XYZ file of C-alpha atoms in Angstrom:
174
model
C -41.490 6.697 -71.202
C -42.036 9.872 -69.848
C -40.455 9.667 -66.354
C -36.965 8.399 -68.420
C -36.303 12.396 -70.688
C -36.988 14.228 -67.121
C -34.883 11.805 -64.689
C -31.490 13.441 -63.960
C -28.521 11.609 -66.522
C -26.499 11.287 -63.356
C -29.232 9.124 -60.937
C -29.446 6.328 -64.341
C -25.829 4.515 -63.567
C -27.802 3.152 -59.986
C -30.233 0.496 -59.911
C -34.056 1.113 -59.489
C -34.713 -0.366 -55.984
C -37.669 2.397 -55.591
C -39.163 2.252 -51.508
C -42.390 2.914 -51.072
C -42.955 6.984 -51.779
C -39.901 6.884 -52.718
C -40.656 7.196 -57.096
C -40.311 11.426 -56.471
C -38.365 11.890 -53.721
C -35.053 11.389 -50.422
C -35.788 7.742 -48.902
C -33.021 7.964 -45.623
C -33.257 4.735 -43.789
C -31.707 5.185 -40.644
C -31.450 3.441 -36.611
C -31.424 6.069 -33.647
C -30.374 3.505 -31.730
C -26.723 3.712 -29.891
C -26.074 0.242 -30.044
C -23.978 -0.707 -32.755
C -21.650 3.309 -32.633
C -20.323 3.126 -36.416
C -23.992 3.258 -37.584
C -25.571 4.995 -35.688
C -22.384 7.961 -35.812
C -22.600 5.988 -40.084
C -26.562 7.921 -39.637
C -25.492 11.658 -38.111
C -23.035 11.506 -40.924
C -26.213 11.080 -43.970
C -28.531 13.323 -41.871
C -26.527 16.316 -41.902
C -25.115 16.061 -44.889
C -28.602 15.747 -46.534
C -30.063 18.468 -44.546
C -27.005 20.984 -45.254
C -27.915 20.465 -48.672
C -31.406 21.675 -47.937
C -32.754 19.294 -49.969
C -36.658 17.666 -47.775
C -36.234 13.963 -47.553
C -38.263 11.330 -45.800
C -36.369 9.376 -42.565
C -37.286 6.223 -41.910
C -35.541 5.039 -38.603
C -35.820 1.487 -38.613
C -34.991 0.856 -35.199
C -39.009 2.795 -34.049
C -41.294 1.655 -36.715
C -40.345 -1.972 -37.878
C -42.759 -2.123 -40.549
C -39.536 0.647 -42.153
C -37.051 -2.356 -40.921
C -39.316 -4.712 -43.328
C -39.995 -2.233 -46.340
C -36.211 -1.733 -46.545
C -35.484 -5.741 -46.239
C -37.868 -6.363 -49.144
C -36.261 -3.150 -51.257
C -32.789 -4.998 -50.981
C -34.233 -8.061 -51.233
C -32.207 -8.570 -47.793
C -31.206 -7.819 -43.874
C -29.296 -4.543 -44.172
C -28.375 -2.583 -42.171
C -29.380 1.349 -41.932
C -27.325 3.271 -43.352
C -29.106 3.728 -46.263
C -31.012 6.499 -49.321
C -32.987 5.772 -51.361
C -33.518 9.019 -54.069
C -35.720 8.874 -57.059
C -36.565 5.716 -56.127
C -32.712 4.957 -57.188
C -30.788 3.002 -54.820
C -27.435 5.243 -54.004
C -26.155 2.724 -51.280
C -25.032 2.646 -47.311
C -22.764 5.771 -45.734
C -19.050 5.029 -47.537
C -20.892 5.279 -50.732
C -22.846 8.697 -49.675
C -19.578 10.536 -48.685
C -17.685 8.791 -51.275
C -19.885 10.778 -53.591
C -19.865 13.923 -51.430
C -16.333 13.773 -51.497
C -16.303 13.630 -55.634
C -18.484 16.225 -55.763
C -20.854 13.785 -57.516
C -24.170 14.007 -53.927
C -25.139 17.245 -54.631
C -25.503 16.376 -58.878
C -27.461 13.785 -58.097
C -30.467 16.185 -54.734
C -31.284 18.366 -58.258
C -34.405 18.983 -58.758
C -35.330 17.234 -55.264
C -38.029 20.045 -53.763
C -35.649 22.284 -50.967
C -36.526 22.049 -47.178
C -35.837 25.930 -46.135
C -37.558 25.282 -43.090
C -34.856 25.272 -39.812
C -37.752 25.046 -37.610
C -38.716 21.021 -35.245
C -41.671 19.907 -35.601
C -43.851 20.934 -33.158
C -45.325 17.280 -32.143
C -42.562 15.542 -32.260
C -39.558 17.001 -33.064
C -38.629 15.836 -35.722
C -38.297 11.969 -34.602
C -41.358 11.417 -36.568
C -43.375 9.452 -33.861
C -45.051 10.379 -30.659
C -46.627 8.160 -28.002
C -49.929 6.659 -28.889
C -52.430 8.664 -26.228
C -54.543 5.317 -26.722
C -52.628 2.964 -24.497
C -50.051 5.526 -22.840
C -47.056 3.561 -25.207
C -47.423 0.450 -22.850
C -48.859 -1.290 -26.435
C -51.730 -2.799 -24.018
C -55.713 -1.508 -23.310
C -57.863 -3.035 -22.124
C -60.343 -5.074 -23.470
C -64.111 -4.520 -23.937
C -66.534 -6.620 -22.518
C -67.929 -8.879 -19.592
C -66.507 -12.762 -20.350
C -65.907 -13.963 -17.373
C -64.356 -17.089 -18.934
C -60.925 -15.209 -19.740
C -58.320 -14.532 -17.398
C -57.328 -11.723 -19.406
C -58.175 -8.164 -18.809
C -55.780 -6.439 -21.375
C -55.164 -7.074 -25.325
C -53.026 -5.493 -27.479
C -53.456 -1.623 -28.419
C -54.823 -1.546 -31.813
C -53.548 1.962 -32.850
C -49.971 1.582 -32.309
C -46.443 -0.098 -32.958
C -44.665 -2.096 -31.731
C -42.411 0.148 -29.869
C -46.098 2.144 -28.413
C -45.728 4.958 -30.587
C -47.523 6.440 -33.638
C -46.845 7.985 -36.942
C -46.620 11.940 -35.904
C -50.075 13.705 -37.171
C -48.540 16.847 -38.356
C -45.574 15.854 -40.212
C -45.495 12.476 -41.151
C-alpha cells in the first residue's frame, strides 16, 4: 500500500515485472556483442538516452554474464533479446517502446524520482564495463587442480571465481 502512494502515477500503467535489485532503480539489460548490428545500435540508443537524462542506472550485459541473461528471461517469462528497460520494478519495454516514450516526452516523467548521476567519470577498475578479468585464472576459466592424485589425468579444473567468460564483477563499481 505504501509503495503505491509513493510510486509515480506514470509508472502505474506498466506491468510489474521486477528483476533482482530493481525495486527502486533503473535496470537496463543490454549486449556488447556487435554480431547483430540493429540489436547493438538499439542498446546504444537506450544507453545514450539514459545517460542524457543523467540518471543512475544499472546496466546488465547479457553477453558478458549468463546470470544476467537468465534473470532477464525469468523476469519476462521467456527468451527475449536486449535491450530491455525496467524502471522501479516495472517493465517499460525494448528499444522501440523506449524511443517512442522519449519522443512523446514521457520517458522523462517515468524517470522522475530516480537518483541523479552527475559524474562523467568512468570506473578506474573496469571503464564502466562492470566486469574485469579474473585474477585467479587470468580469464582462462581453468586453474590447476590441488592434490597429488596420480589416478586422474586432469590437471585443470573450472575456476570457481569467474563466470563463463573468465570475468568477475568489478570490485569497485558492481
